[in-house]
Structures are given as C-alpha cells and as structure tokens.
Amino acid sequence: MTGAPLPSVASAPPGPDAPTGGFVLADGATAVDGAVDLERGDGWVQPWRLPYADLELHHPLLAVAAMGPSGVRLRCTTDARHLALHVQPVALPGAPPPAVPAPYALVVDGEPLREVPAPAEPLADAVVDLPGLPPGEKQVEVWLPVLPGVRIRALRAVDGRPLRSPAPDRRPRWTVYGSSITQGHGVAATGSWPAVAARRLGLRLTNLGYGGSCLLDPLVARVVAALPADRITLEVGINVHNSAALRDRTLGPALHGFLAAVRDRRPDVPVTVVSPVYGGELREDTPDSWYETPDGVRRRISGDMTLRHIRGALEDVVAVRRRRGDGRLAYLDGRELFGAEDAAAGRMPDGLHPDAAGQRLMGERWAERPTAG
C-alpha cells in the first residue's frame, strides 16, 4: 500500500460558495469538516479545534484538548472499495500514551460502518487501513480519533479508483461546546453524544468539547460566535466543579459574558445551556473534587459549589436573560440526558464519564426532546 507516491496535502480554505466543508486538501477531492483551523507542515496538515495562530493565548491544557480532533472528518465521494489514510499520530504533551488509542471511524452514506484501530507511535508515518467498503459510488467520511492530535499526510484509494469532491452538505450547522463528556471521552468520535444526536437529527456537527477545560474562556466564546451555526449548545459545569477554577462569585458573570459574546455575532440562533449530567453523590452534594496527577498522586481541590448549586446558578442566568428578551435561549438539566438511574445501571464506570452506551443514550434523549436541536 505504500508503493505509490502520496498526493500533496497542502490545503486552502474553500471559496464562499464551496460546498464541501471548512477546508479542502490540495487534491481537490478531500474535504476536512469539523475543524476550526489547520496547521500546515512539510507534507502534512493537522486539524485544530481552536485557531492555530492563537494557541499561545490559551491555557496549555485547553490547547491540548483542542489538539484532539473529535468530530473532525475527512469527506469524499468514491466508488473505491479500499482506502488508506496516511497519518502521523501526535503525542499528548506530558502524558503517557494511552493503553488503547482512540479509534478512527468509517461512515458511509451517513451511517457508521466500523471503527478502525489507531496507530500508536507518535510522529511515525502510519497507515490506517480501510478495506471492505461497499460497492458503487458513495459518500465516505473518515472520522479522526477523539484524542490525540493527528497529522494527515494523504487519503488515497488502494484499488486506484478516483476520489471526488463530496456532495454538498447543506444540513443545518450545530456547534456544541462542552467538557470531555461532549468531546467523547472513551469512545469513537462517532459515538459521542453530539455525534449520535446530529446523525439522528440531520445536523452538521462541530464538536468543541474540551476535556477538562470547559471553563467559559472568553476567547473560546469568540470562536463559538464566529463559527457559522444554526443552533448552539453549551454543556457547562462539570469542569467548573472538578477544577474549582470558577467560584460562586464568578460562574454566573462568566456565563453571562460568554452568552453576550455569542449574541453579539449570532443574535437569533437558538442556544441551549445544558447543566452537568449526574455526577455521583460525592459531586452532587460536596463542593470539593479530587485530581489524580500523571504520577498517580491524588490531590483534593477545594471548591465552593456542588453540582446541585452549579445547576441552579446556570438556570438562574438563563432565566435572567430570557426575562430580558432572549426568547431563543433555553436551559436543560443535564440529568435529563444522563441521570442517577443510568449511573446505577453501570453506564458511568469511572464515576465521571458515561460509557459508550451512556453516550448513545444521551444522544438519543437529546434527539427525542420536543425542541431538539
């Protein structure tokens, strides 16, 4: 599979009428959708979920989360039966490689076909083998892993069939900002709750879940506001509790500021604020949290808000803004998506993140809401 020369992957954003996605690779056929920006190197591009030129303006932990390409997918039209994606995995700074790297996922004509193991060795040329595609012309999407970063070298057909530009994606655009639960901790990117919901509702997803770093950063608000969107969802609160980076005094004003920045650019887009899902009685009823360092040391973090308190603060902000005339702003208690009964059923094995079944339930429940979107 490595004998033929690789096509160039230098990229450029499409023109204003381009039907493909946020970026198009120089082969003219492969679209990169779901990314905020691309870093360009010698024979590779790397998707980022924040503007690459501004990374130094963000906290390093947020930049690390944004390196993970959750929801970013390569799109093309082809009648090939066998594709190969040439990549270089990027290591997470300061962290050991995961025991099982997050998988790639193959989607054909809008339906997930299979998950594919990811290469693990960082910055080594590797091939993600994608055989067994169904016959005939089809729309193919290769979803990149939730983590870590990925440098894309080329997508090509092993059987020599051409890759052509994907069909225009005219579905309504949905931006979802949130924590590792939104990013898709522990699942393929197609299995995150926003991806499940977007598939059911026919929405074009941009996943801005930043594991451990959903803290209402003002510059992230500007990113959310700048992205074209027909609806926006903000899953907020669990990282506030786990890091105690915001307090009772600052959480409400931070959310007000975030929403104001969004409304400056997107005054009429429906926005839903989703409070934390069920987080275990420890988080529900105590303000403190615990953090385990990479070397295994467990440290206590002293906060001043329980998850119950955080939900009330978020709901109050939404209520105030609705009274002031923002009728397109809504609040949803996250426990309606994942509650205590789901955790009791074993769908939150680490006590913090819903597993694959829990993520699927969250997406299905979101899609079943009367005002889904």
C-alpha positions as CSV (number, residue, x, y, z in Angstrom):
1,M,0.0,0.0,0.0
2,T,3.0,2.3,0.3
3,G,4.5,2.0,-3.2
4,A,2.7,4.9,-5.0
5,P,3.7,8.4,-4.3
6,L,1.5,10.3,-1.9
7,P,-0.5,13.2,-3.2
8,S,0.1,16.7,-1.8
9,V,-1.9,17.6,1.3
10,A,-1.2,21.3,1.3
11,S,-4.6,22.9,1.9
12,A,-6.5,26.1,1.4
13,P,-9.9,27.2,2.7
14,P,-12.6,27.0,0.0
15,G,-14.3,30.0,-1.6
16,P,-17.5,31.4,-0.2
17,D,-19.6,29.1,-2.3
18,A,-17.6,25.9,-1.7
19,P,-20.0,23.1,-0.8
20,T,-17.5,20.8,0.9
21,G,-16.6,21.9,4.4
22,G,-14.3,24.2,6.3
23,F,-11.1,23.2,4.3
24,V,-10.2,21.3,1.2
25,L,-7.0,19.4,0.7
26,A,-4.9,20.2,-2.4
27,D,-6.1,17.0,-4.1
28,G,-9.3,18.9,-4.7
29,A,-11.4,16.0,-3.6
30,T,-10.9,15.5,0.2
31,A,-12.8,17.9,2.5
32,V,-11.9,18.4,6.1
33,D,-15.0,19.2,8.1
34,G,-15.5,19.9,11.8
35,A,-12.1,21.6,12.3
36,V,-11.7,25.3,13.3
37,D,-8.2,25.6,11.7
38,L,-5.4,23.6,10.1
39,E,-1.7,23.7,11.0
40,R,0.4,23.1,7.9
41,G,3.8,21.3,7.8
42,D,6.1,19.6,5.4
43,G,3.7,17.2,3.6
44,W,1.1,17.2,6.3
45,V,-1.8,19.1,7.8
46,Q,-3.1,18.9,11.4
47,P,-6.6,19.8,12.3
48,W,-7.2,22.0,15.4
49,R,-10.4,22.9,17.2
50,L,-9.1,26.4,18.0
51,P,-7.4,28.9,15.8
52,Y,-3.8,27.7,15.5
53,A,-2.2,31.1,15.4
54,D,-3.9,31.9,18.8
55,L,-2.9,28.8,20.7
56,E,-0.4,30.8,22.8
57,L,-3.2,32.9,24.1
58,H,-4.9,29.9,25.7
59,H,-4.1,27.8,28.7
60,P,-1.9,24.9,27.7
61,L,-4.5,22.4,29.0
62,L,-7.1,23.9,26.7
63,A,-4.7,23.8,23.8
64,V,-4.0,20.1,24.4
65,A,-7.7,19.4,24.4
66,A,-8.2,21.4,21.2
67,M,-5.5,19.3,19.5
68,G,-7.7,16.3,19.8
69,P,-9.8,16.2,16.6
70,S,-13.1,15.0,18.0
71,G,-15.8,15.4,15.3
72,V,-13.3,16.2,12.6
73,R,-13.8,14.1,9.5
74,L,-12.4,13.7,6.0
75,R,-15.1,13.6,3.3
76,C,-15.1,12.5,-0.3
77,T,-17.1,10.7,-3.0
78,T,-15.7,7.5,-4.4
79,D,-16.6,4.1,-5.8
80,A,-13.4,2.6,-4.2
81,R,-13.6,-0.5,-2.1
82,H,-10.4,0.1,-0.2
83,L,-8.9,3.3,1.2
84,A,-5.8,4.1,3.1
85,L,-5.3,7.1,5.3
86,H,-1.6,8.1,5.8
87,V,-1.1,9.8,9.2
88,Q,1.3,10.7,11.9
89,P,-0.2,10.5,15.4
90,V,0.8,13.3,17.8
91,A,1.6,12.6,21.4
92,L,-0.2,14.4,24.2
93,P,2.3,16.7,26.0
94,G,3.4,15.3,29.4
95,A,1.1,12.3,29.2
96,P,1.9,8.6,28.6
97,P,0.4,7.1,25.5
98,P,-3.0,5.5,26.1
99,A,-3.1,1.7,26.6
100,V,-5.7,1.6,23.8
101,P,-5.6,4.5,21.3
102,A,-8.9,6.1,20.4
103,P,-10.2,4.6,17.2
104,Y,-10.9,6.1,13.8
105,A,-14.4,5.6,12.5
106,L,-15.6,4.9,8.9
107,V,-19.0,6.4,7.9
108,V,-20.6,5.6,4.5
109,D,-23.7,7.5,3.2
110,G,-24.2,8.9,6.7
111,E,-24.2,5.6,8.6
112,P,-21.3,4.3,10.7
113,L,-19.8,1.3,9.1
114,R,-17.0,0.3,11.5
115,E,-14.3,1.5,13.9
116,V,-10.7,1.1,13.0
117,P,-7.7,0.7,15.4
118,A,-5.4,3.8,15.5
119,P,-1.7,3.6,15.2
120,A,0.0,4.4,18.5
121,E,3.6,5.5,17.8
122,P,3.8,9.3,17.8
123,L,5.1,11.2,14.8
124,A,5.8,8.0,12.9
125,D,4.4,7.5,9.5
126,A,1.5,5.1,9.8
127,V,-1.4,3.8,7.6
128,V,-5.0,3.5,8.8
129,D,-6.2,0.6,6.6
130,L,-9.9,1.0,5.5
131,P,-10.8,-2.0,3.4
132,G,-14.3,-3.6,2.7
133,L,-16.2,-0.5,1.6
134,P,-19.5,-1.3,-0.1
135,P,-19.6,-1.3,-3.9
136,G,-20.8,1.6,-6.0
137,E,-20.5,5.4,-5.6
138,K,-20.9,6.5,-2.1
139,Q,-20.2,9.4,0.3
140,V,-17.3,8.4,2.6
141,E,-16.3,10.0,5.9
142,V,-13.3,9.1,7.9
143,W,-13.7,10.4,11.5
144,L,-10.5,11.1,13.3
145,P,-9.9,10.0,16.9
146,V,-11.2,11.9,19.9
147,L,-7.5,12.1,21.1
148,P,-4.7,12.8,20.5
149,G,-3.7,15.0,17.6
150,V,-3.3,13.7,14.0
151,R,-1.2,14.9,11.2
152,I,-2.8,14.0,7.9
153,R,-0.5,13.0,5.1
154,A,-2.9,11.7,2.5
155,L,-6.2,9.8,1.9
156,R,-6.0,7.6,-1.2
157,A,-7.7,4.6,-2.8
158,V,-5.6,1.5,-2.7
159,D,-7.5,0.0,-5.6
160,G,-6.8,3.0,-7.8
161,R,-10.3,4.3,-8.0
162,P,-10.6,8.1,-8.1
163,L,-11.6,10.3,-5.1
164,R,-14.0,13.1,-6.0
165,S,-15.4,16.1,-4.1
166,P,-18.1,15.1,-1.6
167,A,-21.7,16.1,-2.1
168,P,-22.6,19.5,-0.7
169,D,-23.5,19.3,3.0
170,R,-26.4,21.6,3.4
171,R,-27.6,20.3,6.7
172,P,-28.2,22.8,9.5
173,R,-25.0,23.5,11.4
174,W,-24.8,22.7,15.1
175,T,-21.9,23.8,17.3
176,V,-21.6,22.0,20.7
177,Y,-19.2,23.4,23.4
178,G,-18.5,21.3,26.5
179,S,-16.3,19.1,28.6
180,S,-14.8,15.7,27.9
181,I,-18.3,14.3,28.0
182,T,-19.1,16.3,24.9
183,Q,-15.6,15.6,23.4
184,G,-16.4,11.9,23.7
185,H,-14.1,10.5,26.4
186,G,-13.5,6.8,25.9
187,V,-15.5,6.4,22.6
188,A,-15.0,6.8,18.9
189,A,-15.9,10.3,17.7
190,T,-19.0,9.0,16.0
191,G,-20.1,7.6,19.4
192,S,-20.0,10.9,21.3
193,W,-23.5,12.1,22.3
194,P,-23.4,15.1,20.0
195,A,-22.4,12.9,17.1
196,V,-25.3,10.4,17.9
197,A,-27.8,13.3,18.1
198,A,-26.5,15.0,15.0
199,R,-26.9,11.8,13.0
200,R,-30.5,11.3,14.2
201,L,-31.5,15.0,13.6
202,G,-29.7,15.5,10.3
203,L,-27.3,18.2,11.6
204,R,-23.8,19.1,10.6
205,L,-21.7,19.0,13.8
206,T,-18.8,21.0,15.0
207,N,-17.7,19.4,18.3
208,L,-16.0,21.9,20.6
209,G,-15.8,19.6,23.6
210,Y,-12.5,20.3,25.5
211,G,-11.8,17.7,28.1
212,G,-11.1,19.3,31.5
213,S,-11.2,22.8,30.0
214,C,-14.8,23.8,29.6
215,L,-14.4,26.9,31.7
216,L,-16.2,29.6,29.7
217,D,-13.0,31.1,28.4
218,P,-13.7,34.5,26.7
219,L,-11.6,33.7,23.6
220,V,-13.5,30.4,23.2
221,A,-16.7,32.4,23.3
222,R,-15.4,34.4,20.3
223,V,-14.6,31.1,18.5
224,V,-18.1,29.8,19.1
225,A,-19.6,33.0,18.0
226,A,-17.5,33.2,14.8
227,L,-18.5,29.8,13.5
228,P,-21.5,29.6,11.2
229,A,-24.2,27.9,13.2
230,D,-28.0,27.3,13.0
231,R,-28.0,26.2,16.6
232,I,-25.6,26.2,19.5
233,T,-25.4,24.1,22.6
234,L,-23.2,24.8,25.7
235,E,-22.7,21.8,28.1
236,V,-21.3,23.6,31.1
237,G,-20.5,22.9,34.8
238,I,-18.6,19.6,35.4
239,N,-15.2,21.1,34.8
240,V,-16.1,24.1,37.0
241,H,-16.7,21.6,39.8
242,N,-13.7,19.4,39.1
243,S,-11.2,22.2,38.9
244,A,-12.8,24.8,41.1
245,A,-11.5,27.3,38.6
246,L,-14.7,29.3,38.8
247,R,-16.5,30.0,42.1
248,D,-20.0,31.1,43.2
249,R,-18.9,34.7,42.6
250,T,-17.6,34.2,39.1
251,L,-19.6,31.4,37.4
252,G,-22.8,33.5,36.7
253,P,-20.9,36.5,35.3
254,A,-18.7,34.2,33.2
255,L,-21.7,32.6,31.6
256,H,-23.3,36.0,31.0
257,G,-20.2,37.2,29.3
258,F,-19.9,34.0,27.2
259,L,-23.6,34.3,26.1
260,A,-23.2,38.0,25.4
261,A,-20.2,37.3,23.1
262,V,-22.3,34.7,21.2
263,R,-25.3,37.0,20.9
264,D,-23.1,39.9,19.5
265,R,-22.5,37.7,16.5
266,R,-25.4,35.3,16.5
267,P,-28.4,37.2,17.9
268,D,-31.1,34.9,16.5
269,V,-29.5,31.4,16.7
270,P,-31.2,29.1,19.3
271,V,-28.8,28.5,22.2
272,T,-29.3,25.8,24.9
273,V,-27.3,25.8,28.1
274,V,-27.0,22.2,29.4
275,S,-26.1,21.8,33.1
276,P,-24.0,18.8,34.4
277,V,-25.2,15.3,34.0
278,Y,-25.5,13.2,37.1
279,G,-22.0,13.2,38.7
280,G,-22.3,10.8,41.6
281,E,-23.4,11.7,45.1
282,L,-19.9,12.9,46.0
283,R,-20.1,15.7,43.4
284,E,-23.8,16.3,43.8
285,D,-23.5,17.1,47.5
286,T,-20.0,18.2,48.2
287,P,-18.1,21.2,46.7
288,D,-14.7,19.6,46.7
289,S,-13.2,17.4,44.0
290,W,-10.1,15.3,43.6
291,Y,-7.4,15.3,40.9
292,E,-5.0,12.5,40.1
293,T,-1.7,13.6,38.7
294,P,0.0,11.7,35.9
295,D,2.3,10.1,38.5
296,G,-0.7,8.8,40.4
297,V,-0.8,11.3,43.3
298,R,-4.4,12.1,44.3
299,R,-5.0,15.7,45.4
300,R,-8.0,17.4,46.8
301,I,-9.3,20.5,45.2
302,S,-11.4,22.8,47.4
303,G,-14.4,24.4,45.7
304,D,-17.5,26.2,46.9
305,M,-20.2,24.8,44.7
306,T,-21.8,21.4,44.5
307,L,-23.2,20.1,41.2
308,R,-26.7,21.0,42.5
309,H,-25.5,24.5,43.2
310,I,-23.9,24.8,39.8
311,R,-27.2,23.8,38.1
312,G,-29.1,26.4,40.0
313,A,-26.6,29.1,39.0
314,L,-26.8,28.2,35.3
315,E,-30.5,28.1,35.3
316,D,-30.7,31.5,37.0
317,V,-28.5,33.0,34.3
318,V,-30.7,31.7,31.6
319,A,-33.9,32.8,33.4
320,V,-32.5,36.4,33.7
321,R,-31.6,36.6,30.1
322,R,-34.9,35.3,29.0
323,R,-36.7,37.9,31.1
324,R,-34.5,40.5,29.3
325,G,-35.9,39.3,26.0
326,D,-33.7,36.4,24.8
327,G,-36.5,34.1,23.8
328,R,-34.2,31.8,21.8
329,L,-32.1,30.9,24.9
330,A,-33.1,27.7,26.8
331,Y,-31.9,25.7,29.8
332,L,-31.8,21.9,30.1
333,D,-30.9,20.0,33.3
334,G,-28.2,17.6,32.2
335,R,-29.7,14.8,34.3
336,E,-32.4,14.6,31.7
337,L,-29.8,13.2,29.4
338,F,-27.9,11.1,32.0
339,G,-29.3,10.6,35.5
340,A,-28.7,8.7,38.7
341,E,-30.5,5.6,37.3
342,D,-28.1,5.4,34.4
343,A,-25.1,5.5,36.6
344,A,-26.7,2.8,38.8
345,A,-27.1,0.7,35.7
346,G,-23.3,0.7,35.3
347,R,-23.1,3.2,32.4
348,M,-20.6,5.5,34.2
349,P,-17.9,3.1,35.2
350,D,-15.3,5.7,36.2
351,G,-17.8,7.7,38.2
352,L,-17.5,10.7,35.8
353,H,-17.8,9.8,32.1
354,P,-20.8,8.0,30.6
355,D,-19.5,4.9,28.7
356,A,-20.4,4.2,25.0
357,A,-23.9,3.0,26.0
358,G,-24.4,6.1,28.1
359,Q,-23.1,8.4,25.4
360,R,-25.6,6.8,23.0
361,L,-28.4,7.2,25.4
362,M,-27.6,10.9,25.9
363,G,-27.6,11.5,22.1
364,E,-30.9,9.6,21.7
365,R,-32.5,11.5,24.5
366,W,-31.3,14.8,23.1
367,A,-32.8,13.9,19.7
368,E,-36.1,12.9,21.2
369,R,-36.7,16.2,23.0
370,P,-39.6,18.2,21.6
371,T,-37.3,21.2,21.0
372,A,-34.3,19.1,19.8
373,G,-31.6,20.9,18.1
